Short mmCIF file of C-alpha atoms in Angstrom, two decimals:
data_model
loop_
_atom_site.label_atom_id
_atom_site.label_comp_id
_atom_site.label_asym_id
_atom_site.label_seq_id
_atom_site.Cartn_x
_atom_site.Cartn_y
_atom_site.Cartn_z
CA UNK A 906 0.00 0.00 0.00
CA UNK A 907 1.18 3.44 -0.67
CA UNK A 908 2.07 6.53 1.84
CA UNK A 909 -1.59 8.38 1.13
CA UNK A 910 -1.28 11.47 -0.47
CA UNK A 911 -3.02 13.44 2.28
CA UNK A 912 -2.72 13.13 5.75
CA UNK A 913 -5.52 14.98 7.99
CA UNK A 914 -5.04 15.20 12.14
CA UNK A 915 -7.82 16.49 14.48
CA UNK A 916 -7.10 16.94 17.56
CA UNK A 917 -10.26 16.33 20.38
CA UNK A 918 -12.06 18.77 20.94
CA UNK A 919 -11.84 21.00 24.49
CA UNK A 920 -12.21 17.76 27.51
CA UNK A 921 -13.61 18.13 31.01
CA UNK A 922 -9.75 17.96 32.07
CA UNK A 923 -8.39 21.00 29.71
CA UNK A 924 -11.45 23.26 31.54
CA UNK A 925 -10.27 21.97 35.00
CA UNK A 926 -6.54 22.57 34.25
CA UNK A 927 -6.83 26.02 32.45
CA UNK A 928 -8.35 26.98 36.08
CA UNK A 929 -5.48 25.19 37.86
CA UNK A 930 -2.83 27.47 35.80
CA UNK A 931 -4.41 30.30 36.71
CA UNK A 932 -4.44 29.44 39.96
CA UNK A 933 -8.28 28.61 40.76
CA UNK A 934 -9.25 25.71 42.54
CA UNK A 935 -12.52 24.33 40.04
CA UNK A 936 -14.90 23.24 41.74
CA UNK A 937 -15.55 19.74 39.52
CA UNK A 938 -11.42 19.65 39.64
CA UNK A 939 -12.28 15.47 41.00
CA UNK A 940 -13.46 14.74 37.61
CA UNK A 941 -9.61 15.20 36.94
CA UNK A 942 -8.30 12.96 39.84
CA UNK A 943 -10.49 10.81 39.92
CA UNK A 944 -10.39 9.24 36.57
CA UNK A 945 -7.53 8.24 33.96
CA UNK A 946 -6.60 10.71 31.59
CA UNK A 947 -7.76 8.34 28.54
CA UNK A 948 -11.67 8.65 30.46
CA UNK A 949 -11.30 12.56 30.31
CA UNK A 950 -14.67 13.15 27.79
CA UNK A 951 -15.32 16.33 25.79
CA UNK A 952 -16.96 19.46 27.36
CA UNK A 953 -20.00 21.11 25.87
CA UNK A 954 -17.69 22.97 23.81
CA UNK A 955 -15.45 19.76 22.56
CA UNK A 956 -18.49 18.78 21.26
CA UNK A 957 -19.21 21.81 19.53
CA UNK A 958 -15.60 22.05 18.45
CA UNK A 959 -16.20 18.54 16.78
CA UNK A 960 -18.85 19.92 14.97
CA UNK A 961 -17.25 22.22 13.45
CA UNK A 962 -14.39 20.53 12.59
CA UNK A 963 -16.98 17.87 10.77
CA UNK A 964 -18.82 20.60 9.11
CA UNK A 965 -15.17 21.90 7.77
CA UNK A 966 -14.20 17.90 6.86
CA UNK A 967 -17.72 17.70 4.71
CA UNK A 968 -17.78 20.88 3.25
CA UNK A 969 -13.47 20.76 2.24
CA UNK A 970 -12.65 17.24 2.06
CA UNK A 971 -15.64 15.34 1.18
CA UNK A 972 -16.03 14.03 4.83
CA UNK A 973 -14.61 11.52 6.64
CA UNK A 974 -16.00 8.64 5.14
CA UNK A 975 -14.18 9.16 1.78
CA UNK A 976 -10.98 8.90 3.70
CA UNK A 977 -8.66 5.50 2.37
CA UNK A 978 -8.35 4.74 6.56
CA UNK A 979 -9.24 6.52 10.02
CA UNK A 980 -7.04 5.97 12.69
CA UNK A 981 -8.32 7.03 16.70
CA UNK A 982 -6.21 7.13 19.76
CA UNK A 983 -8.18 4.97 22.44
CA UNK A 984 -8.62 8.16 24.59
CA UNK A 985 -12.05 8.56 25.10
CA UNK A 986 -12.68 12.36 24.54
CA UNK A 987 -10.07 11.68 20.78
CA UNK A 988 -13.10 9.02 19.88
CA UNK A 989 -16.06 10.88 21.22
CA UNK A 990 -14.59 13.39 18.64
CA UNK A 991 -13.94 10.86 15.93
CA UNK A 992 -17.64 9.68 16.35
CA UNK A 993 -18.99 13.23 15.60
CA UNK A 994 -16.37 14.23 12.67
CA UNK A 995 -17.81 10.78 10.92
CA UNK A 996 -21.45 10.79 11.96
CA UNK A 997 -23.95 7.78 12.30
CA UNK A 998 -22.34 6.66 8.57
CA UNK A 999 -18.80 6.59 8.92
CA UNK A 1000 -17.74 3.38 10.90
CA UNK A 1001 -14.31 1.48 10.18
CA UNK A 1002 -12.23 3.26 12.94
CA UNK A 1003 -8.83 1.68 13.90
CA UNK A 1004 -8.01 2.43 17.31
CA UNK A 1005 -4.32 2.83 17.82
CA UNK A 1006 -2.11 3.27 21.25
CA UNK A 1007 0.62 5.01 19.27
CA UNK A 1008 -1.38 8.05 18.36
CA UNK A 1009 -2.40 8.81 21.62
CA UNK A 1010 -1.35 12.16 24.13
CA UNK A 1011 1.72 12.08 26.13
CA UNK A 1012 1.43 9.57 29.23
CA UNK A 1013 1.71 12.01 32.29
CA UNK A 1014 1.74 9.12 34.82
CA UNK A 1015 1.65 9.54 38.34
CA UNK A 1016 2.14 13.02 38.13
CA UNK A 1017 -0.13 13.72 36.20
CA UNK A 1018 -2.95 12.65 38.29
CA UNK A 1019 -1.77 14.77 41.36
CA UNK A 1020 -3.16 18.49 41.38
CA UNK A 1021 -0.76 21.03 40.35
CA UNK A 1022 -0.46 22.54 43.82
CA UNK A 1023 0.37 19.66 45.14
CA UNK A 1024 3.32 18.35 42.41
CA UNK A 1025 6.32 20.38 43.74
CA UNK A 1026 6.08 18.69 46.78
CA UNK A 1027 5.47 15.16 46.14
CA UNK A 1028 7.69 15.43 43.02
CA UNK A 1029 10.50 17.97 43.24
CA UNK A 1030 12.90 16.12 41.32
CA UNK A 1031 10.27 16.02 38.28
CA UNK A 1032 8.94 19.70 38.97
CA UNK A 1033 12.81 21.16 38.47
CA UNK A 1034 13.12 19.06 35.55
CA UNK A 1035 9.97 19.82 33.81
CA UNK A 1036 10.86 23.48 34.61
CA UNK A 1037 14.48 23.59 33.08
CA UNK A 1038 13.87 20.95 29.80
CA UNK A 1039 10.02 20.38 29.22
CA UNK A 1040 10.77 18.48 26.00
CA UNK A 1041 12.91 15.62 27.97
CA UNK A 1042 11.26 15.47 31.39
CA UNK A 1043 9.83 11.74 31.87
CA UNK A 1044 6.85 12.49 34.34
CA UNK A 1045 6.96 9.73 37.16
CA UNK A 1046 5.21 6.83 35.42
CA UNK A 1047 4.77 8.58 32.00
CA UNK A 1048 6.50 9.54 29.02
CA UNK A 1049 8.85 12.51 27.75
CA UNK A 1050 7.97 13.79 24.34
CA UNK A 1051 10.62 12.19 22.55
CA UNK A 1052 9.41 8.96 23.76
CA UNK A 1053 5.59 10.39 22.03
CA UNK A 1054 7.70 11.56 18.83
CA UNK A 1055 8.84 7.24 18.59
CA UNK A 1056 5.70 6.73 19.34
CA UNK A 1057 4.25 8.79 15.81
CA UNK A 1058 7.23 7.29 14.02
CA UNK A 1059 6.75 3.75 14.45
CA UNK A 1060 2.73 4.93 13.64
CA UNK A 1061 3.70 6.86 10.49
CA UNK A 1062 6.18 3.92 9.55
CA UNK A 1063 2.55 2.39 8.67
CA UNK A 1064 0.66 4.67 6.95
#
C-alpha cells in the first residue's frame, strides 16, 4: 500500500480535564477539579464545547474534504474524549475506525494525576526538571515527548 497522499489530524475537541486545568494554571481551585483525579486521563470526555468544536471541525471535513468517510483509513487514539470526537467528525455513517495506542497524548503518569499545587512537593525532582527541559522530562510513570515523537514514528512507519 502506498504513503496516502493526504494526511488529515484532528485533535479532540476542548475535555472536562483541559477546563479543570486552564483553572489550575491560573491558579483557581474548580470546583468539579475530582473529575480530573479521579479518573484516567484516557476517560477525560469532551466538554459542551469539545463537542461543539467537533462539529465544526466535521462541518469543515464535509464541506473541504468530502467528509470523513471518503478517507482511504481513520485511525483514533483509544482516549475517550479523541473518539467521542472521531464519532462526531464521521457521523452515524462513517464506521471502520482503527483504534491505535501510538497516536495517543503524552502519558503524564503519576504526576499527572496529582493536582498542580500539590506536584512540587510530592515530586520535586520532576517539577525542576519539567521546569528547566520540558521536552525531555519523563513524568513519574509517564513519558517525555521524545518517547511520544517514537511513538508517531513507528505509527507513520505504517501509513
Amino acid at each position: 500500500m502506498a504513503m496516502p497522499n493526504d494526511l488529515v489530524l484532528v485533535r479532540h475537541g476542548q475535555s472536562e480535564a483541559n477546563i479543570i486545568q486552564k483553572a489550575e494554571k491560573a491558579g483557581h481551585q474548580h470546583p468539579r477539579a475530582d473529575l480530573l483525579n479521579d479518573r484516567p486521563d484516557w476517560q477525560q470526555r469532551l466538554s459542551p464545547l469539545g463537542v461543539e468544536q467537533a462539529r465544526h471541525a466535521k462541518t469543515w471535513i464535509d464541506e473541504y474534504l468530502r467528509g470523513a468517510g471518503s478517507f482511504d483509513a481513520r485511525y483514533v487514539s483509544p482516549f475517550l474524549r479523541a473518539r467521542e470526537t472521531a464519532a462526531y467528525l464521521g457521523g452515524e455513517t462513517c464506521g471502520g475506525w482503527t483504534v491505535d495506542d501510538r497516536i495517543a497524548e503524552r502519558s503524564w503518569g503519576v504526576y499527572g494525576i496529582v493536582p498542580r499545587p500539590e506536584r512540587r512537593s510530592q515530586f520535586p525532582l520532576t517539577e525542576r526538571l519539567h521546569e528547566v527541559t520540558p521536552w525531555y522530562v519523563r513524568f513519574d510513570g509517564g513519558e517525555s515527548m521524545p518517547d511520544v515523537y517514537g511513538r508517531f514514528r513507528d505509527f507513520q512507519g505504517t501509513l
